[in-house]
XYZ file of C-alpha atoms in Angstrom:
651
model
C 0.000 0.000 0.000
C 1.476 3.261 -0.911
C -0.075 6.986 -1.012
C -3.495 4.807 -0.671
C -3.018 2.948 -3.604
C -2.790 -0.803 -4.010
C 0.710 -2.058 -6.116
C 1.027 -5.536 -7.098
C 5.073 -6.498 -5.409
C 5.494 -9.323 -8.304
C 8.594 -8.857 -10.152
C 8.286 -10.926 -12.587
C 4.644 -9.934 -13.143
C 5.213 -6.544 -13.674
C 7.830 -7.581 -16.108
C 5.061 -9.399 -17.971
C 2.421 -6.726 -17.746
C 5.123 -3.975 -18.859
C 5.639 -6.334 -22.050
C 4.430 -3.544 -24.583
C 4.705 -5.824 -27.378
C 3.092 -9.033 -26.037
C 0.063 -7.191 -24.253
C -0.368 -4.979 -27.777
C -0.546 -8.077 -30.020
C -2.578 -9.826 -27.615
C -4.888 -6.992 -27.739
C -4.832 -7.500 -31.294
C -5.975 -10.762 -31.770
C -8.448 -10.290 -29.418
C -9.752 -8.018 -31.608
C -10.317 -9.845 -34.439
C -11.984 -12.900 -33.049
C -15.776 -13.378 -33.852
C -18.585 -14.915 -31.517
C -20.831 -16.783 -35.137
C -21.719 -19.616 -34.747
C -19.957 -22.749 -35.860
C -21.073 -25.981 -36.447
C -17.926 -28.346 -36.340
C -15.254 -27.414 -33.426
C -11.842 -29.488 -34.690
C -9.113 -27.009 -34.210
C -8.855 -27.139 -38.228
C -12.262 -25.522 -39.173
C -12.590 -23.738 -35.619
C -9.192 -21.074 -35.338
C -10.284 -19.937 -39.158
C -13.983 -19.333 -38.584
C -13.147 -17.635 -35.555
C -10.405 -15.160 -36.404
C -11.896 -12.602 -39.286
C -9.504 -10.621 -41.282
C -12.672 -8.193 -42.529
C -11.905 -5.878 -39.662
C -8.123 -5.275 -40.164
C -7.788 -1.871 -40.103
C -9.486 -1.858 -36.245
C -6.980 -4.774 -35.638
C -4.141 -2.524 -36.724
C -5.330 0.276 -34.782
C -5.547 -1.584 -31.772
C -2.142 -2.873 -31.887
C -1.076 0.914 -32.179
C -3.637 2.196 -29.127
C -2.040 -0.017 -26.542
C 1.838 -0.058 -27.966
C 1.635 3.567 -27.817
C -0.341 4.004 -24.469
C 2.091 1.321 -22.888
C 5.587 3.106 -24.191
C 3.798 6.503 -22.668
C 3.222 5.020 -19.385
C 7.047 3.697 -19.419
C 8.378 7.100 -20.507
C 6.635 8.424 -18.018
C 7.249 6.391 -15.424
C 3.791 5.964 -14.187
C 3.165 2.622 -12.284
C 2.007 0.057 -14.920
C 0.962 -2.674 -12.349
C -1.460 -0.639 -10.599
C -3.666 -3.161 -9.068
C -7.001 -1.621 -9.177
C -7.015 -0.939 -12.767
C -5.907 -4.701 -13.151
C -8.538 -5.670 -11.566
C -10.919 -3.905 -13.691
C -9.753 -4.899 -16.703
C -9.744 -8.498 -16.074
C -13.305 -8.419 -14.438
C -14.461 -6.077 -17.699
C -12.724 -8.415 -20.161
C -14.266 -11.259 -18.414
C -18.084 -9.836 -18.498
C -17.231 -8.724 -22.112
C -16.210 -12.514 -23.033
C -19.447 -13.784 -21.387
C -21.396 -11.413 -23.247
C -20.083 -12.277 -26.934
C -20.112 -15.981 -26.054
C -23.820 -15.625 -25.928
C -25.073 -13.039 -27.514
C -25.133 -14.546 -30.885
C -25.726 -18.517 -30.319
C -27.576 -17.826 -27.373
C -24.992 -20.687 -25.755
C -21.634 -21.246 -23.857
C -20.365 -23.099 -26.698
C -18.001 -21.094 -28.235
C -16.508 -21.305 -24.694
C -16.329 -24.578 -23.766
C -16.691 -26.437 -26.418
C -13.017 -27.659 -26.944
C -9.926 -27.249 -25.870
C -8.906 -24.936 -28.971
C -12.293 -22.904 -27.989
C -11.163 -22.649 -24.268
C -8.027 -21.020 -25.644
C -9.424 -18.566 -28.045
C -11.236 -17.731 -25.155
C -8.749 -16.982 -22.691
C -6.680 -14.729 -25.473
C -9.827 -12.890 -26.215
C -9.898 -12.406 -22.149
C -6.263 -11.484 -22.160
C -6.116 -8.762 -24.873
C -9.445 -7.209 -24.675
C -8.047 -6.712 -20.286
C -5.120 -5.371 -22.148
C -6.832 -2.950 -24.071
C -9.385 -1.835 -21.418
C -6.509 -1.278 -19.119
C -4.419 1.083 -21.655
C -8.218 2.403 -22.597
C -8.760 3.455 -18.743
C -5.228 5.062 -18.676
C -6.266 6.482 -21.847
C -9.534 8.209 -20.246
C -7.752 9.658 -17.213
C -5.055 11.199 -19.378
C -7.724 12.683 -21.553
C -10.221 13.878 -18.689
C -6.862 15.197 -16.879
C -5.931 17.533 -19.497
C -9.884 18.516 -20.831
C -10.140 19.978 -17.126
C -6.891 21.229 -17.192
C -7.175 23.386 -20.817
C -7.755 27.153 -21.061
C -11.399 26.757 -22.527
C -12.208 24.955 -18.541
C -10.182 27.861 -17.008
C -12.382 30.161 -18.591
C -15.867 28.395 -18.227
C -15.155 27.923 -14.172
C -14.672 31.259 -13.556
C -17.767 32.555 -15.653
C -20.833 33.276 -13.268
C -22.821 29.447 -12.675
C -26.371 29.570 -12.361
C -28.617 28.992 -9.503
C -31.048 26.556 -9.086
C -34.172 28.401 -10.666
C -32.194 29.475 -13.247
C -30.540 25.763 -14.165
C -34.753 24.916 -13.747
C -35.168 26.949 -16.928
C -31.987 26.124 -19.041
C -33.208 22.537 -18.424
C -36.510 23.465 -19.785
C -34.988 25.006 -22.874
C -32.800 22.160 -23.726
C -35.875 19.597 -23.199
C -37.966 21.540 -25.870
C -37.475 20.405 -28.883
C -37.817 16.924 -28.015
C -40.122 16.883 -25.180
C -43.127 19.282 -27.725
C -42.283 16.417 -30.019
C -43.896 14.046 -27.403
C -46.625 16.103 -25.849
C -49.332 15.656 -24.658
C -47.675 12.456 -23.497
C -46.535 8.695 -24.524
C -47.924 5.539 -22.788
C -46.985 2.002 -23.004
C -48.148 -0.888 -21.341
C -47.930 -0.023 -18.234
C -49.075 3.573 -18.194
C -52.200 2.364 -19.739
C -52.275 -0.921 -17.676
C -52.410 2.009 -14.679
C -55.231 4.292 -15.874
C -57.449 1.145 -16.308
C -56.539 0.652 -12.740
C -57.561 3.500 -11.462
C -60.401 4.194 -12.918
C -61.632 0.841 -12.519
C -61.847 0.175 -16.215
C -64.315 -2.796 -17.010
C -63.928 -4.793 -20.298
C -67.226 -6.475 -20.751
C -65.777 -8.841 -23.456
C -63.990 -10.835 -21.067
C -66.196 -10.086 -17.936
C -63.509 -8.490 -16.177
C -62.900 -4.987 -14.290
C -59.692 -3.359 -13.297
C -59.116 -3.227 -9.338
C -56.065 -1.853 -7.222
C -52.968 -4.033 -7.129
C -49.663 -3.332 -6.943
C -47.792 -4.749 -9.840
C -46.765 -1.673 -10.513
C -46.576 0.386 -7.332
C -50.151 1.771 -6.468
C -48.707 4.519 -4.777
C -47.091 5.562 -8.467
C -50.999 4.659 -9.823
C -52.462 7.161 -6.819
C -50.148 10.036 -7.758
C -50.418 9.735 -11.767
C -54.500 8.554 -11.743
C -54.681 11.316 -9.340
C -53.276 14.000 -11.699
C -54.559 12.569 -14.622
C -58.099 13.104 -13.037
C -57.659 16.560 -12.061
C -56.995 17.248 -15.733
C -59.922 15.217 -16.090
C -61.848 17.691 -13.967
C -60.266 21.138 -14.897
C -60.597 20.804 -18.805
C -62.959 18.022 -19.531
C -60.645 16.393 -22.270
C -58.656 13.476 -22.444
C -55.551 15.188 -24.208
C -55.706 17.830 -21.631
C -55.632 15.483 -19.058
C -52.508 14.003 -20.660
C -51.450 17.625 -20.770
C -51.796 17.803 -16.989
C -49.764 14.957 -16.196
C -47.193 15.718 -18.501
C -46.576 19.579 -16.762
C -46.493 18.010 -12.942
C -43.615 14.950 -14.201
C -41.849 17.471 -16.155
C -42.051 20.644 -13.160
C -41.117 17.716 -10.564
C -37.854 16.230 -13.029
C -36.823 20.055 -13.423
C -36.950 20.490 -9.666
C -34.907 17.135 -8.877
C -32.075 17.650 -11.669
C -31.616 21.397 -11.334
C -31.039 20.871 -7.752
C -28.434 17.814 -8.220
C -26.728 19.958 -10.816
C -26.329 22.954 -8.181
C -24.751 20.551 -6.133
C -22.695 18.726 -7.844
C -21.410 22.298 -9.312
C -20.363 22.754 -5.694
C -18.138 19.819 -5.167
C -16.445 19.273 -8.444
C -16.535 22.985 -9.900
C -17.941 25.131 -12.340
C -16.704 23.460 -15.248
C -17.987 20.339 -14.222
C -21.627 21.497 -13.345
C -21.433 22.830 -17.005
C -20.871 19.080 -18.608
C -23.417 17.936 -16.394
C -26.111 20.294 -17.372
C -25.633 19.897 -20.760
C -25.942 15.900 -20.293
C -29.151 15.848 -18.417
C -30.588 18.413 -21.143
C -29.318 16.749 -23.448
C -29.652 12.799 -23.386
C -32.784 12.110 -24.866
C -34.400 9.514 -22.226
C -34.330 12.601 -19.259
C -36.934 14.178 -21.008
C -38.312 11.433 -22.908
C -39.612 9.902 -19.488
C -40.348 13.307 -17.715
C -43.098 13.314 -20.563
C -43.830 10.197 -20.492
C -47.116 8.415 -18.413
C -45.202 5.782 -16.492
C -44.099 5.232 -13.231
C -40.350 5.840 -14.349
C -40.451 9.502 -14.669
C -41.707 9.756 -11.208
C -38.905 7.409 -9.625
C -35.433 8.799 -12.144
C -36.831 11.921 -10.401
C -36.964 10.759 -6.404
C -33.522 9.009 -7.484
C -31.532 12.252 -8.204
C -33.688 13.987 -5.173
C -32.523 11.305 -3.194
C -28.413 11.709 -3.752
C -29.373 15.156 -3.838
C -30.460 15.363 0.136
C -27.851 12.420 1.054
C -25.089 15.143 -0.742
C -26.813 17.577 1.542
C -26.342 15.758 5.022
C -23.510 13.691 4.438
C -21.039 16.893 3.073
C -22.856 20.147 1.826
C -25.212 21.350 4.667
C -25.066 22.170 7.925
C -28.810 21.634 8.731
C -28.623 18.152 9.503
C -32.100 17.974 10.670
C -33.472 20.010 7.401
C -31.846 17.333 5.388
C -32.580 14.389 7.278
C -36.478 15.302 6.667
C -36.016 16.517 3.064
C -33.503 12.245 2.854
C -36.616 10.971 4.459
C -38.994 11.661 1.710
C -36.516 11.150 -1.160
C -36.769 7.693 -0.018
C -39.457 7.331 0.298
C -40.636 8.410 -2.663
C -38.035 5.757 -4.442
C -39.427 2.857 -2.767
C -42.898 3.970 -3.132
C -42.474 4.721 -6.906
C -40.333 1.227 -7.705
C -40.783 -1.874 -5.721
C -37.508 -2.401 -5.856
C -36.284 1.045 -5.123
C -36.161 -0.221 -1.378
C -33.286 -2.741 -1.198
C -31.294 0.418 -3.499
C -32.273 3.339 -0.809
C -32.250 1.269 2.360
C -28.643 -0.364 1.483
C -27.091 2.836 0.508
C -28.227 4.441 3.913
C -26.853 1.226 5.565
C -23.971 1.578 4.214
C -23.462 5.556 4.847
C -24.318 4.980 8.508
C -21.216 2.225 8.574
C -18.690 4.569 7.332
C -19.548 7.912 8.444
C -19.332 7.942 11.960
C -20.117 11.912 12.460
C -23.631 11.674 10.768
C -24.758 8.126 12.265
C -27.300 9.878 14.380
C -29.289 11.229 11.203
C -28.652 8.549 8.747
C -29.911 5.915 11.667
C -33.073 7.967 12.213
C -33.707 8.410 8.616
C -33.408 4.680 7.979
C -35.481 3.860 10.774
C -38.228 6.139 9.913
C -37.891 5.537 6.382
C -38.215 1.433 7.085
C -40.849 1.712 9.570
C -43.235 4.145 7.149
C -42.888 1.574 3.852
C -43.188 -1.548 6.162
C -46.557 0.344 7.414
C -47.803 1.251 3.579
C -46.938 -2.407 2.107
C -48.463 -4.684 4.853
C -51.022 -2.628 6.765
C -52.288 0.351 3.881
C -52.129 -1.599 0.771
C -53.657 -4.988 3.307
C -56.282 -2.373 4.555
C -57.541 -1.198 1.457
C -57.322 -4.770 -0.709
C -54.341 -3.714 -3.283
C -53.206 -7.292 -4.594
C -49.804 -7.106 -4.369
C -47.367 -8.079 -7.101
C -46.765 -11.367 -8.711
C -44.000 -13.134 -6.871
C -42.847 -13.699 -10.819
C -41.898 -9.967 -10.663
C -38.839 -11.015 -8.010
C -38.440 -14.152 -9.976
C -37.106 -13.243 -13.565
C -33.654 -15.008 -13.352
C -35.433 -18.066 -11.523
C -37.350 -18.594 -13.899
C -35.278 -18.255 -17.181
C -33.495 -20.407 -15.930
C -35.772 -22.784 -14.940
C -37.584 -21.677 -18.804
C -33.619 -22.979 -20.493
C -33.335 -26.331 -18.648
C -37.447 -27.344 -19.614
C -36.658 -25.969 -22.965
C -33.363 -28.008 -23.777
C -32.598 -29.881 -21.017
C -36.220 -31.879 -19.614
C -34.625 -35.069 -19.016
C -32.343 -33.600 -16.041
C -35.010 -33.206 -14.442
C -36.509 -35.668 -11.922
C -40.626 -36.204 -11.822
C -40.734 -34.122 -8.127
C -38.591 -31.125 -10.026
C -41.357 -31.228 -12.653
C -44.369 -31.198 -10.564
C -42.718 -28.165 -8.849
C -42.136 -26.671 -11.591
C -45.801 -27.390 -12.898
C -47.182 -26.358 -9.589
C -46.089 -22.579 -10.246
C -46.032 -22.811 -14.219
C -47.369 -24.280 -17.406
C -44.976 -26.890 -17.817
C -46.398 -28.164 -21.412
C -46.183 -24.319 -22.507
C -42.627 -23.140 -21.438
C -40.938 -24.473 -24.415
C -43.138 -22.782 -26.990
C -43.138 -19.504 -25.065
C -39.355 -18.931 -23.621
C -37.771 -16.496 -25.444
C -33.841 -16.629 -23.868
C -33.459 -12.740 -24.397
C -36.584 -11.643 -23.075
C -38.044 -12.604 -19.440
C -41.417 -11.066 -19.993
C -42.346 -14.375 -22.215
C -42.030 -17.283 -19.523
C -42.925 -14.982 -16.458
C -46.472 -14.442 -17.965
C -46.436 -18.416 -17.841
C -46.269 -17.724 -13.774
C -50.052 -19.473 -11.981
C -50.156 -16.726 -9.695
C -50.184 -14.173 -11.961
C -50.352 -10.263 -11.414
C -49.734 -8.749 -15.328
C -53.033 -8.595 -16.129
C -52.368 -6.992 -19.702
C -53.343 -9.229 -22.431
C -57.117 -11.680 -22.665
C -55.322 -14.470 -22.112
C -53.310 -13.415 -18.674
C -56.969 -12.238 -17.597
C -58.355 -15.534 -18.927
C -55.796 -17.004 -16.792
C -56.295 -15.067 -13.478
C -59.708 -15.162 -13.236
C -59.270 -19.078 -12.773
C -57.741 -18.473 -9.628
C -58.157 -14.743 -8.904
C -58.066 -14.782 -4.644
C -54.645 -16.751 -5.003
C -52.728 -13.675 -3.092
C -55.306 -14.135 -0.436
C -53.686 -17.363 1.145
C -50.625 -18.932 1.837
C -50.724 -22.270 -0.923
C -48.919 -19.948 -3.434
C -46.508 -19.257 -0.752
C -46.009 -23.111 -0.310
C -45.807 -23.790 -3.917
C -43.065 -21.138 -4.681
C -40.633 -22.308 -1.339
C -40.999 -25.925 -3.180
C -40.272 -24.915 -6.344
C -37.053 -22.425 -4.794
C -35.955 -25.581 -3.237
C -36.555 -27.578 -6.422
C -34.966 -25.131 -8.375
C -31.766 -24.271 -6.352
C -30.826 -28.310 -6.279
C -30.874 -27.943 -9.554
C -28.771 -25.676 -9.999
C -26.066 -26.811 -7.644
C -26.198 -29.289 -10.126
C -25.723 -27.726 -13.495
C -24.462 -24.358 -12.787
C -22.953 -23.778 -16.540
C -26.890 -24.117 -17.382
C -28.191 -21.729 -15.368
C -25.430 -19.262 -15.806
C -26.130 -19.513 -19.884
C -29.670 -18.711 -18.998
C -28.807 -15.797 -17.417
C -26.502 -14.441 -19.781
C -28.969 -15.444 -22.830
C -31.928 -12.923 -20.997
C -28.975 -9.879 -20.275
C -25.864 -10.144 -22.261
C -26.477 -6.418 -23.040
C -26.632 -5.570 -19.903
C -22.751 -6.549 -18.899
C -21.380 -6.457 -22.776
C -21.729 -3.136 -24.516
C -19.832 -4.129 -28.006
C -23.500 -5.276 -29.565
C -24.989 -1.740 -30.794
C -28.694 -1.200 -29.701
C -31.290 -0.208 -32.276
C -34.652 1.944 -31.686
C -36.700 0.695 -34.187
C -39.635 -0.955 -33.156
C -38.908 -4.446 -34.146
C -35.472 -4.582 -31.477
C -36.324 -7.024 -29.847
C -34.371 -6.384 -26.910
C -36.018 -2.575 -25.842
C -38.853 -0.446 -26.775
C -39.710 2.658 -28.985
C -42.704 3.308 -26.960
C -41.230 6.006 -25.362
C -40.378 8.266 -27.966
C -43.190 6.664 -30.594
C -46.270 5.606 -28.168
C -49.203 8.050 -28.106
C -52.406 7.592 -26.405
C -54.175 5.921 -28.919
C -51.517 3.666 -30.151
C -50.369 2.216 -27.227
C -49.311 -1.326 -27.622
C -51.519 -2.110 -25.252
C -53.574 -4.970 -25.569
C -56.922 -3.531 -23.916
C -57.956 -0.494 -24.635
C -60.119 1.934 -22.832
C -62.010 4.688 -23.311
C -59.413 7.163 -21.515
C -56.880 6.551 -24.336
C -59.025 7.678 -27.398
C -59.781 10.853 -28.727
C -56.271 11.942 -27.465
C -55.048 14.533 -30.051
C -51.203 14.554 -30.377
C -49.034 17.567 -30.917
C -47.014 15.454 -33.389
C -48.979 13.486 -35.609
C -48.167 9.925 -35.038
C -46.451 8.872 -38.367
C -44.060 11.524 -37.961
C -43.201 10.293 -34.544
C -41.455 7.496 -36.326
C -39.218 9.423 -37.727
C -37.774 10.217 -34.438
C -36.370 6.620 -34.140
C -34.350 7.187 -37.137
C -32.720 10.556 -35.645
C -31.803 7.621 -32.741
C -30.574 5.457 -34.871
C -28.096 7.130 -36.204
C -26.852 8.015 -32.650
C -26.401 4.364 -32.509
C -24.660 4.184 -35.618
C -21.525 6.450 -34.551
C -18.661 4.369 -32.430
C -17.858 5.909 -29.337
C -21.377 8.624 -29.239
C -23.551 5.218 -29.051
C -21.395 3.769 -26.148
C -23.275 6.211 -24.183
C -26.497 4.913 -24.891
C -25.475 1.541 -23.913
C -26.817 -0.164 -20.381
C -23.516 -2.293 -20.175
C -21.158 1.101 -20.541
C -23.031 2.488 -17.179
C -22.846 -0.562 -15.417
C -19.142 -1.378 -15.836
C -18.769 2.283 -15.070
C -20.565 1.634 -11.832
C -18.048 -1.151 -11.053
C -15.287 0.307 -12.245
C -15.843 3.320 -9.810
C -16.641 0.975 -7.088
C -13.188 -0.886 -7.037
C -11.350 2.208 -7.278
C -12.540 4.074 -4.518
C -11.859 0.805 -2.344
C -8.499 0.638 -3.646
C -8.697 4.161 -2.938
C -10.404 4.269 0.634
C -12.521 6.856 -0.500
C -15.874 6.115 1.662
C -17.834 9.227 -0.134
C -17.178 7.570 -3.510
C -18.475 4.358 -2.440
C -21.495 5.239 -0.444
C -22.409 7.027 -3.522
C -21.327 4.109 -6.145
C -23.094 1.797 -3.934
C -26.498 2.342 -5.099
C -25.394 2.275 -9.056
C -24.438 -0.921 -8.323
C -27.504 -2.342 -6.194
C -29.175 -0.791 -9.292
C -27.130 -3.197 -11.762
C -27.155 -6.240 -9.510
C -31.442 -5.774 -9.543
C -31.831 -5.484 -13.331
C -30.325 -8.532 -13.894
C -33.091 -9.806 -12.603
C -34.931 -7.526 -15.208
C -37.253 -8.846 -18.124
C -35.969 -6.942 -21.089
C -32.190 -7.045 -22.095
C -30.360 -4.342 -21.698
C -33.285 -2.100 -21.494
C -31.665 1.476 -21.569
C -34.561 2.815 -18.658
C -32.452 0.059 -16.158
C -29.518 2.349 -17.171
C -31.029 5.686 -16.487
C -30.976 6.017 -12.398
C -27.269 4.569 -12.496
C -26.467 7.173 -14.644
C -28.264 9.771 -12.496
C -26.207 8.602 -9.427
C -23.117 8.143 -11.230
C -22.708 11.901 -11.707
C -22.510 12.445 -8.117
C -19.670 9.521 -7.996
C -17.660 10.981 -10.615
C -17.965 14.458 -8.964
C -16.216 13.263 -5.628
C -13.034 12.139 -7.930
C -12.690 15.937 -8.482
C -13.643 16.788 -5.161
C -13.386 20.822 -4.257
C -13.966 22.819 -1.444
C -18.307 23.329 -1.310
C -18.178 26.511 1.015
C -16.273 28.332 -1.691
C -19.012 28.195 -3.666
C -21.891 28.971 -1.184
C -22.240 32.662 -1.979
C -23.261 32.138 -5.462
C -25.835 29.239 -4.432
């Protein structure tokens, strides 16, 4: 340990990391391997199906990158076996291998498939550490000098707006895109919501709409609540749509422009420039502040919550003013996510460990904050008859996993496995309903069922519809947890190909995303769903006569303005889930290495955030992305950590 950084003390493997020329060519022919399929794996047909020369010119460059970044490190004697950044490249690399293996044959078995496989394997794990590891030093050099250049100088010292004023530059850069989107778009399960609320019968299938909490009913309350007041005030759907639209987008203009302010005060001027610009301009921020889904709401209580945890842990002196303002931030992320819980909760855990001055506030926030959602979720949503969620929701991973071995592998599986299995899910259907890249396809296959979106699910439901109100489907899921973790002590390569199959893009960001409506691993709707052209199965009379700013047709053009974001290397990185999260661990490691506890209480909840969407249904779906990205910018901020009282007279 020196000047708080870990060193590696091997001689002889620094000698071998400081090899410029074997690391560079490494990196090189990890670079042009290919993840196709192939059908025979002999070493003869396998090493030239899997090395393409068609990308030679990236090859080349590669070789050059890390040759050239490894000499510049020697020259200048900066320490080239740095542990944490070895660390991160091999755990990168190794995610990055995982991801590739899959994400074309949708199996392991370009990985372990033969011993001349293995191997291609373990160089593509070599060089692509290699080149991450020159590519990190790469980034600090180039962030280093961009805050270092005469252009910052100047920006930092010109006058930085205050909140209301960052409030209305927000609003200015949202514009063009957000009037594109107005009155408001609606997918599944903004529409799923308004039913709902409104109690929406559909006489077809003898059904009506009650409260449950599938998606949080709290999140239902608030936006049914609004959407009725619009209802009220102006007598028109569209207005109504209107209504909701100008209470998300006031309430995501509150949230961000205070973070900004904030972060401005710990990392500079400069920096609360870049960040301003990024929130304005990345298209999902406003995309979701117009959108009618519970995700506006809780992107919003996310950057309110690091906001008031910036407050009390380092920026204010009125601890008890920011332990109440912490409180409801919380709350407002559990109660708008049902997940959001095990990410706020943790996080404060974790801040009470390390910072031993502001124990007394975090503690009674975490308290209070427990003890008020423990009250809604068993004794409110109990007293009133809200169904709660599907235990299918918690069970994505589970399940596709479960999904891959009935699917491929039936005959591992012994008769008491199968009547578990059967007990909580169609057996006979699985295998013509898993999809291995999207979880939504054998969850709906879940007995006790909560989606409630489709004639069939209802068809399906209403043959057991009080199954929340005892404890059999409690029984029946503990036997088929039992059944299913046996398994896969078992056959652990299985169940870790399932999981990779349903979110390779969420730990691999090499595969570029698309927007068009036919990806099949994300949705459009949010840029391209109106009110009356929802996707939405059932529709009901609050969706119709909705008149959109933006006639609907030219809405699709929109996707191909996204698109070509997508299309340019480096610029599309950014709009990749994977990038975030390996940004999230990459931060995480460092500020161990480091001892920096600020930087990990506030990387913490990035990663809880990562860890949960595995579990996720859609792969890669850039909305899991969003909140880490909103809590990131507070993590990068305390790398370039400045004094926040010099900045206090201009707040």
């Amino acid at each position: 340990m020196r000047n708080g950084k870990l060193t590696i003390k091997s001689t002889k493997f620094k000698q071998v990391v400081s090899n410029k020329w074997l690391l560079s060519l490494l990196a090189a022919t990890a670079f042009s391997v290919n993840f196709n399929p192939v059908d025979n794996f002999s070493a003869f047909t396998v090493i030239p199906e899997r090395f393409a020369v068609s990308n030679l010119p990236i090859v080349m460059l590669v070789f050059a990158f890390v040759f050239v970044s490894l000499s510049q490190a020697k020259k200048e004697n900066r320490t080239v076996g740095n542990s944490w950044k070895i660390i991160v490249s091999l755990l990168l690399s190794l995610l990055a291998l995982l991801g590739e293996t899959v994400s074309k044959t949708t199996t392991l078995d370009l990985l372990f498939s033969s011993k001349i496989t293995f191997l291609i394997s373990l160089v593509y794990w070599a060089g692509c550490a290699a080149f991450i590891y020159c590519f990190i030093n790469f980034i600090v050099f180039l962030v280093h000098k961009m805050l270092s250049t005469q252009f910052a100088v100047k920006i930092s010292k010109l006058p930085f707006p205050n909140a209301a004023y960052l409030f209305l530059i927000l609003l200015i850069l949202w514009i063009p895109l957000g009037v594109y989107l107005l009155p408001s778009t609606i997918g599944y399960d903004g529409a799923r919501q308004i039913n709902e609320f409104f109690n929406v019968s559909i006489p077809g299938l003898n059904f009506t709409y009650f409260p449950t909490n599938h998606h949080p009913w709290f999140a239902t309350l608030v936006m049914g609540g609004i959407f009725k007041l619009g209802l009220f005030l102006f007598h028109s759907h569209t207005a109504a749509f209107y209504t909701h639209s100008f209470f998300l987008v006031t309430f995501s203009l509150f949230a961000y422009s205070g973070l900004i302010s904030r972060i401005r005060r710990i990392a500079g001027s400069y920096v609360g420039w870049l960040v301003l610009l990024f929130l304005g301009l990345e298209p999902h921020f406003v995309a979701y502040a117009v959108c009618f889904d519970k995700t506006g709401w809780f992107l919003a209580s996310s950057a309110l919550f690091v906001t008031y945890l910036l407050d009390l842990l380092m920026l204010s002196d009125k601890k008890v003013r920011s332990s109440v303002f912490l409180t409801l931030a919380t709350l407002l992320v559990c109660l708008f996510r049902n997940n959001g819980v095990y990410v706020t909760l943790v996080t404060l855990l974790v801040a009470f460990i390390c910072m031993k001055e502001s124990r007394r506030f975090l503690g009674a926030v975490l308290i209070v904050s427990l003890l008020f959602y423990e009250g809604w979720t068993r004794v409110f949503l109990t007293a009133f008859k809200v169904m709660p969620s599907s235990p299918a929701e918690m069970l994505v991973v589970p399940i596709q996993q479960t999904s891959f071995v009935v699917t491929r592998y039936p005959n591992i599986l012994t008769k008491q496995d199968k009547k578990a299995i059967n007990d909580v899910m169609y057996y006979r259907q699985i295998p013509r309903t898993y999809q291995p890249s999207f979880g939504d396809s054998a969850k709906n296959l879940f007995r006790y069922n909560s989606f409630l979106i489709t004639a069939e699910s209802i068809q399906d439901f209403k043959k057991n519809p009080n199954w929340w109100k005892n404890n059999i489907y409690k029984q029946r899921v503990h036997k088929y947890l039992l059944s299913w973790f046996v398994t896969g002590l078992k056959h652990p390569l299985l169940y870790l190909n399932a999981t990779l199959d349903n979110q390779f893009l969420s730990i691999d960001p090499i595969p570029v995303r698309s927007f068009n409506t036919a990806d099949p691993y994300g949705s459009a709707s949010i840029y391209t769903g109106i009110p009356s052209d929802t996707y939405f199965v059932i529709n009901s009379s609050y969706l119709e006569h909705v008149q959109p700013l933006v006639p609907s047709k030219q809405r699709i053009g929109l996707t191909n303005y996204l698109n070509i974001i997508m299309s340019i290397p480096l610029l599309n990185l950014f709009m990749s889930t994977a990038l975030w999260n390996w940004l999230a661990i990459s931060l995480l490691i460092y500020f161990i290495a480091t001892k920096n506890k600020m930087g990990i209480i506030f990387t913490v909840p990035s990663l809880l955030t990562f860890l949960i969407n595995l579990d996720g249904s859609v792969n890669g779906d850039h909305r899991y992305a969003i909140p880490i990205e909103i809590m990131l910018l507070v993590s990068l901020a305390v790398i370039k950590r400045n004094d926040p009282k010099q900045y206090l007279e201009n707040e």
